[in-house]
Short mmCIF file of C-alpha atoms (C1' of nucleotides) in Angstrom, two decimals:
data_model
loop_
_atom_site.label_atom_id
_atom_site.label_comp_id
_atom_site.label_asym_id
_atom_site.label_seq_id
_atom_site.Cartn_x
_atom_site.Cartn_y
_atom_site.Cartn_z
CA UNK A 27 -9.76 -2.33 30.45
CA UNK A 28 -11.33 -1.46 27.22
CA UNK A 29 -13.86 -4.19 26.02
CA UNK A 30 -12.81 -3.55 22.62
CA UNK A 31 -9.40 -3.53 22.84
CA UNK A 32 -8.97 -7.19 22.88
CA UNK A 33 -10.01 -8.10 19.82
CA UNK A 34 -7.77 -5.30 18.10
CA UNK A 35 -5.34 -7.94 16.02
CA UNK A 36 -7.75 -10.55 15.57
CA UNK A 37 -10.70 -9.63 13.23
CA UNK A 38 -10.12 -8.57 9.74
CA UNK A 39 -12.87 -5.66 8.22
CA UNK A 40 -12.35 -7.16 4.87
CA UNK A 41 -13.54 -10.68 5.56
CA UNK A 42 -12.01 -11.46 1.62
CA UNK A 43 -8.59 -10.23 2.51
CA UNK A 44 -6.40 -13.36 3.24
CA UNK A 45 -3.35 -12.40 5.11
CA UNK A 46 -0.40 -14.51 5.44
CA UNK A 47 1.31 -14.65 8.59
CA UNK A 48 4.38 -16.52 7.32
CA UNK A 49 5.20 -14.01 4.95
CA UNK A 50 7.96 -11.46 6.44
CA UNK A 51 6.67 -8.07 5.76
CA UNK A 52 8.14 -5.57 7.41
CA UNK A 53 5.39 -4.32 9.91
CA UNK A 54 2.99 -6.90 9.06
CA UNK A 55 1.67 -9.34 11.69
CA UNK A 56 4.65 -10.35 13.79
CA UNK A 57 6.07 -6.99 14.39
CA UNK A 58 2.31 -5.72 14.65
CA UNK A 59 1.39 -8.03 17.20
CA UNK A 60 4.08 -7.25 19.24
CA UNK A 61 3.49 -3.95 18.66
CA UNK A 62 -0.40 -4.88 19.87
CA UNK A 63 0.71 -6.59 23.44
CA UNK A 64 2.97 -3.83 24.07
CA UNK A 65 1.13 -0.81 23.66
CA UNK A 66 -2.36 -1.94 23.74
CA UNK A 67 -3.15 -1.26 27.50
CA UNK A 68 -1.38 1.98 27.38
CA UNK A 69 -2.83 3.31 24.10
CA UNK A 70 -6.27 2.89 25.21
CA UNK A 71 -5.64 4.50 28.85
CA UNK A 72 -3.43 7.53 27.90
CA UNK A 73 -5.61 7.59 25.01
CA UNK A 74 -8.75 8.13 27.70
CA UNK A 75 -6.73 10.23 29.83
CA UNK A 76 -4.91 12.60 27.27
CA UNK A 77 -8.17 14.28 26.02
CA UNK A 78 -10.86 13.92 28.44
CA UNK A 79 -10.09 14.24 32.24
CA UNK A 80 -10.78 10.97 33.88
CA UNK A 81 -13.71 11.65 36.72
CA UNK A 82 -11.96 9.04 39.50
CA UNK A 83 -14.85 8.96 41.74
CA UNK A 84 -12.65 7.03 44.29
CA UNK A 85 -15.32 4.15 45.25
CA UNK A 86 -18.33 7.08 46.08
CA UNK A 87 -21.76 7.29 43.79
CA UNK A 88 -20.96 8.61 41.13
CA UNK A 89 -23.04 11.50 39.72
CA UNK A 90 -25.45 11.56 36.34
CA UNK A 91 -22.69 14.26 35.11
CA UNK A 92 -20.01 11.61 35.54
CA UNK A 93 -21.49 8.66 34.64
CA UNK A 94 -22.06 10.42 31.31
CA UNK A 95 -18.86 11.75 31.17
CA UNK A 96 -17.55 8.02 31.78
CA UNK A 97 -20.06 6.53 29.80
CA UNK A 98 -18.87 8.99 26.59
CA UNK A 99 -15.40 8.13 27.52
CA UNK A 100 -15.37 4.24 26.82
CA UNK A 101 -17.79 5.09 23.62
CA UNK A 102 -14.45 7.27 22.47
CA UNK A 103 -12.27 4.82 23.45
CA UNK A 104 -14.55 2.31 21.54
CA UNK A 105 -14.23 4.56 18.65
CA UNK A 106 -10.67 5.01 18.68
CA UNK A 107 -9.73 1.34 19.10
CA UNK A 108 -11.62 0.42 16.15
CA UNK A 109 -10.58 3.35 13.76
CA UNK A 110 -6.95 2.07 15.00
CA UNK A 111 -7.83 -1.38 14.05
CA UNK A 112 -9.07 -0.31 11.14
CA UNK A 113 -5.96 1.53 9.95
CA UNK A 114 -4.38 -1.49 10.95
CA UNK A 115 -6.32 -3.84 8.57
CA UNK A 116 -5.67 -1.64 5.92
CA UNK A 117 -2.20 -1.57 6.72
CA UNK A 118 -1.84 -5.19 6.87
CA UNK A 119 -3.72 -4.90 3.60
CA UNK A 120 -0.85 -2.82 2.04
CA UNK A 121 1.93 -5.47 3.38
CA UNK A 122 0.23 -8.14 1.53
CA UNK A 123 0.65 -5.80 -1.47
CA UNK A 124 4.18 -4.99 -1.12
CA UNK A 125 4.59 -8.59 -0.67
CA UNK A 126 3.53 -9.26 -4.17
CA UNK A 127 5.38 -6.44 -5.70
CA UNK A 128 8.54 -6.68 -8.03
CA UNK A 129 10.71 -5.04 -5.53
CA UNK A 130 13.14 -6.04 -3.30
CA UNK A 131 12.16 -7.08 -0.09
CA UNK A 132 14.63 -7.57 3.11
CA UNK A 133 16.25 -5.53 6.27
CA UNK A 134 18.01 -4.44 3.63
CA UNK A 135 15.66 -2.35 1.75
CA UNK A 136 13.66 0.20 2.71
CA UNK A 137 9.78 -0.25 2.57
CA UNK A 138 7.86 1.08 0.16
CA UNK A 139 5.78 4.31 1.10
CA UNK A 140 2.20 3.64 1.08
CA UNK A 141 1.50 6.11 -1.81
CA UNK A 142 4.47 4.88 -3.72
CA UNK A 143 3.16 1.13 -2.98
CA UNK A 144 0.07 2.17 -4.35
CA UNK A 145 1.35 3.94 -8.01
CA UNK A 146 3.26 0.92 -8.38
CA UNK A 147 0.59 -1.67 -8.04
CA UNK A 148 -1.15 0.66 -10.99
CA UNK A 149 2.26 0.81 -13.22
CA UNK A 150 2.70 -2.96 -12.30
CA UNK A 151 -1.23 -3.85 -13.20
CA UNK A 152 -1.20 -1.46 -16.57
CA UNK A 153 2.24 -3.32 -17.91
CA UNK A 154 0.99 -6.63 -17.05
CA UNK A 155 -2.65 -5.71 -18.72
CA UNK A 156 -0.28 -4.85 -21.97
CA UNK A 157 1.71 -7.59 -21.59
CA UNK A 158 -1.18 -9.83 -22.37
CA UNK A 159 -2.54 -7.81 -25.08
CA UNK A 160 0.37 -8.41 -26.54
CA UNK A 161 0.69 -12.21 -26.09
CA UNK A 162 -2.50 -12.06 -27.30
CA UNK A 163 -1.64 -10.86 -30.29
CA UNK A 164 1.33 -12.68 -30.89
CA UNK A 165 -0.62 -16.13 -30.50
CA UNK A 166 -3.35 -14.75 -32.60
CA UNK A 167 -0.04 -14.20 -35.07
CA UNK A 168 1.30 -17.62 -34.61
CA UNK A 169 -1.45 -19.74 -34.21
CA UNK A 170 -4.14 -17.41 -35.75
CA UNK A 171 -4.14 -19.88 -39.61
CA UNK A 172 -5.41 -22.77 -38.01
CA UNK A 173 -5.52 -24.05 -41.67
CA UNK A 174 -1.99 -23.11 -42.52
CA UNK A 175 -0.70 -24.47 -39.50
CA UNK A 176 -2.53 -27.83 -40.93
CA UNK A 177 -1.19 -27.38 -44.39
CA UNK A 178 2.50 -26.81 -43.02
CA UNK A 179 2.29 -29.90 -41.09
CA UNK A 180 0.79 -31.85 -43.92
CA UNK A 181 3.95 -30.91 -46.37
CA UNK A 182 6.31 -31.08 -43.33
CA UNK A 183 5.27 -34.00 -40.54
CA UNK A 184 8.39 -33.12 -38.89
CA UNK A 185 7.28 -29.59 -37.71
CA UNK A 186 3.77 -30.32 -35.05
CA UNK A 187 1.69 -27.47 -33.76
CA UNK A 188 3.02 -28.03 -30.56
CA UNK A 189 6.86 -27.10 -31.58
CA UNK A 190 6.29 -24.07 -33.74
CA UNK A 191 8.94 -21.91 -31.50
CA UNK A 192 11.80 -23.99 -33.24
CA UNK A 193 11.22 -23.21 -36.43
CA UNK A 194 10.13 -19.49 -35.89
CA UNK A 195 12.06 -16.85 -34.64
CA UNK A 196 11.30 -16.18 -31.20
CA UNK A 197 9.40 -13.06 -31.34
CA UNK A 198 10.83 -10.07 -28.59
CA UNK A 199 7.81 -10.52 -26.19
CA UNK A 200 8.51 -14.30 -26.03
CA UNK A 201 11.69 -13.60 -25.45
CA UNK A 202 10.96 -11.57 -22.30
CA UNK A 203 8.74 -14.27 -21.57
CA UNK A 204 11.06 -16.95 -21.71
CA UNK A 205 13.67 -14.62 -19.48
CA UNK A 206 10.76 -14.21 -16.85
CA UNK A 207 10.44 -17.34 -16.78
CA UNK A 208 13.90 -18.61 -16.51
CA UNK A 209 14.55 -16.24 -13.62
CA UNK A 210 14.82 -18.15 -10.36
CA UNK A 211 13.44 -17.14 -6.99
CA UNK A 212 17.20 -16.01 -6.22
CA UNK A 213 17.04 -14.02 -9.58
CA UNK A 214 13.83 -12.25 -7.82
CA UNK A 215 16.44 -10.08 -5.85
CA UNK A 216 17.35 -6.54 -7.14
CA UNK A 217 20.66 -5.95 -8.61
CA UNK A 218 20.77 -3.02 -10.56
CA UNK A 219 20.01 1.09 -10.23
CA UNK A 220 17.31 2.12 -12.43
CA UNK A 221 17.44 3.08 -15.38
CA UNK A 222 20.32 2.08 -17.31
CA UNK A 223 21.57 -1.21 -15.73
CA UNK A 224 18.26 -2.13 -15.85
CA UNK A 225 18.17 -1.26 -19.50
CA UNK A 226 21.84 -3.23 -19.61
CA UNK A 227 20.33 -6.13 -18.34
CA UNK A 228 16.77 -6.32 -20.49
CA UNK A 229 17.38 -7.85 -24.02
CA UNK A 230 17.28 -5.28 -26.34
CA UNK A 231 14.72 -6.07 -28.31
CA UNK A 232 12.21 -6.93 -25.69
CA UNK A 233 12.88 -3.84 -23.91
CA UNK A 234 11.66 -1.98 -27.34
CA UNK A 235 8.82 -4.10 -27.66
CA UNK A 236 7.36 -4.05 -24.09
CA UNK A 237 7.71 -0.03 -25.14
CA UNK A 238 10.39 1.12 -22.74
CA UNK A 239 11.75 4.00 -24.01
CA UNK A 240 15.35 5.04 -22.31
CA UNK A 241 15.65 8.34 -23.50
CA UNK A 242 12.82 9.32 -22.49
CA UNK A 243 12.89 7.42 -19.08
CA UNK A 244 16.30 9.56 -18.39
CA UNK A 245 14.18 12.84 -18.81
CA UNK A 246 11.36 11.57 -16.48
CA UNK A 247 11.42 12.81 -12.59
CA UNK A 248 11.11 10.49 -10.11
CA UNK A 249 8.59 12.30 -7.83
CA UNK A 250 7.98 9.52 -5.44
CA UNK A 251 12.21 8.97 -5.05
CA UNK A 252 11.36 5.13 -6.49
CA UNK A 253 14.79 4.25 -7.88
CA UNK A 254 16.56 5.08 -4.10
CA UNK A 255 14.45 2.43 -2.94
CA UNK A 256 13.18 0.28 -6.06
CA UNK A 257 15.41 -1.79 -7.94
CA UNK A 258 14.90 -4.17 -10.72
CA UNK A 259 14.15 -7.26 -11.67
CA UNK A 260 16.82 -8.99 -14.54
CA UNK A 261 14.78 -9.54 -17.26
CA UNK A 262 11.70 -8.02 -16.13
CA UNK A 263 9.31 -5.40 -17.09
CA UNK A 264 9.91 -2.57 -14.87
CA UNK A 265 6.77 -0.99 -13.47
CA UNK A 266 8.34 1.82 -11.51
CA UNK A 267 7.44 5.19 -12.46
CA UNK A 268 11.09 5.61 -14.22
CA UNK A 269 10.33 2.75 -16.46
CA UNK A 270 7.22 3.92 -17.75
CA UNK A 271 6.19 3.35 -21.24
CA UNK A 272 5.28 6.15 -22.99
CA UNK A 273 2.05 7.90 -22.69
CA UNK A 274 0.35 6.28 -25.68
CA UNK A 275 -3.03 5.71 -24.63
CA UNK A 276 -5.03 7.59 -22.34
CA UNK A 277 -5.07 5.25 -19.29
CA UNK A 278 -1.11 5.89 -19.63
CA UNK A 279 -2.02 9.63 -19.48
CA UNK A 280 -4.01 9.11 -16.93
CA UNK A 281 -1.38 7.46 -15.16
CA UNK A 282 1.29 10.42 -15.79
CA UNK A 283 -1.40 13.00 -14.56
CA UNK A 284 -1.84 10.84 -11.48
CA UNK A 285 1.94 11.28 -10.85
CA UNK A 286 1.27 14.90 -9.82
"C1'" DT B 26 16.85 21.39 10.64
"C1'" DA B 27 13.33 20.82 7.13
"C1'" DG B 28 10.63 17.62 4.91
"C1'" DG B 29 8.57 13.09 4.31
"C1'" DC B 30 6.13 9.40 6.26
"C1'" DC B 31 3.42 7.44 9.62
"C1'" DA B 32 0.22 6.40 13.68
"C1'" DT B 33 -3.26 8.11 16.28
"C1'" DC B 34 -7.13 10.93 17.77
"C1'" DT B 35 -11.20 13.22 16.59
"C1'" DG B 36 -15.43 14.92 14.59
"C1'" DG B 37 -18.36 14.53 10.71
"C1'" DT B 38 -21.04 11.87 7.35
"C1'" DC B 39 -23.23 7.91 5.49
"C1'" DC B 40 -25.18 3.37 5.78
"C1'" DT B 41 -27.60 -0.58 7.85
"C1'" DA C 21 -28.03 3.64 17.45
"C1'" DG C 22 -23.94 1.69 16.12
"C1'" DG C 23 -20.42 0.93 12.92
"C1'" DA C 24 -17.61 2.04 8.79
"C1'" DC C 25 -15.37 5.42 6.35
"C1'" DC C 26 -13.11 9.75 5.69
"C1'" DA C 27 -10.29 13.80 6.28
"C1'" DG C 28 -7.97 17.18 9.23
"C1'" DA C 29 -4.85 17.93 13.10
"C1'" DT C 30 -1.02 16.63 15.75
"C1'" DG C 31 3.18 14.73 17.22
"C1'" DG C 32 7.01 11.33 16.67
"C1'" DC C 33 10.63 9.26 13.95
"C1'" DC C 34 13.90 9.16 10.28
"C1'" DT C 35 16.77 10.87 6.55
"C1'" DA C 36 19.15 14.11 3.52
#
DNA sequence: TAGGCCATCTGGTCCT
DNA sequence: AGGACCAGATGGCCTA
């Protein structure tokens, strides 16, 4: 009946925003557009009907009073069908985030709250942004002496530039690296309770180094109830609020006063 | 049963 | 004027 109410699951607000349908999010899409065919004639009638009395004129002329009343009607129902397709959109927007979080997705888990999807995505961002600082560093360390790495291969042609790693010690953050890397899409499933098997299962010394401190993660709350429903990655940087580094810089503090 | 989370409606404001 | 965005209100569902 309503015009608008059509074209509810079709059009995206955020022409950018490219949603996957394969992907199996819980209430994204599929589930959604079932959700659309189901309730979409209903929605817009009782939504008409629960508010504003519905003027049935039964077939006669219709006065000026009720074809305003009508005509303000549909412009409501207009309204409301696009603010719900709008929360819609930006709930299909926050599927395609969960879907790239490190968390455990299945029928299995619970879905990530909206506010807790969103404090994650900033823990998850921040640790990343260090974690490239730091590999920054580290190849500025390793590869920084252009020259000496020339001189070294000069007195020894056995070691190249492109095989430094076997004749160094790995440093902790390559380490990690090489664990993230060596985790398989299987490996991407949750295993362990945070903190400490999560600690358990990080090497040591990459743990340290990405700045994950455990004493202090046992004294930090858990105001968004992450670890009932987060778990972690083997060998992966935890971004969950429990696995926070330490407040060392002031986009970290940031982050704690944003935490409540 | 209380509290958390969510969807929806609604009115207001701002922008094009 | 119409649409997007926002925030408050409300009611339903689920879990501890």
């Amino acid at each position: 009946m309503d015009s608008d109410s059509g074209s509810i699951c079709s059009r995206s607000s955020s022409p950018d925003l490219v949603v996957d349908d394969s992907a199996g999010s819980f209430f994204s899409n599929k589930m959604f557009q079932t959700y659309c065919q189901e309730n979409r004639a209903d929605d817009d009638e009782e939504a008409g009907r629960g508010r504003t009395e519905r003027c049935s004129g039964g077939g006669k002329t219709k006065s000026r009073s009720e074809v305003n009343n009508n005509e303000g009607q549909d412009l409501r129902l207009k309204v409301n069908s696009r603010e719900r397709k709008r929360m819609h959109d930006l709930n299909q927007a926050m599927d395609s985030l969960r879907e790239v979080m490190p968390y455990a997705q299945g029928p299995s888990v619970r879905k990530l709250s909206k506010i807790s999807t969103l404090m994650l995505a900033r823990n998850y961002i921040l640790m990343l942004s260090s974690s490239l600082e730091e590999m920054k560093k580290l190849v500025g360390d390793i590869y920084g002496g252009g020259a000496a790495i020339q001189s070294r291969t000069a007195a020894h042609p056995a070691i190249t530039p492109a095989a430094p790693a076997a004749h160094l010690p790995l440093h902790p953050l390559a380490q990690s690296l090489h664990s993230l890397v060596a985790s398989t899409p299987s490996g991407l499933q949750h295993h362990a309770p945070c903190p400490a098997a999560a600690q358990a299962l990080h090497s040591p010394p990459s743990a340290a180094f990405l700045g994950f401190h455990a004493s202090v993660q046992g004294l930090l709350k858990d105001p968004l109830h992450l670890a009932s429903t987060y778990r972690h990655f083997p060998g992966m940087p935890c971004p969950c609020s429990l696995c926070q580094p330490l407040p060392t810089t002031t986009s970290t503090l940031h982050s704690l006063s944003m935490i409540k």
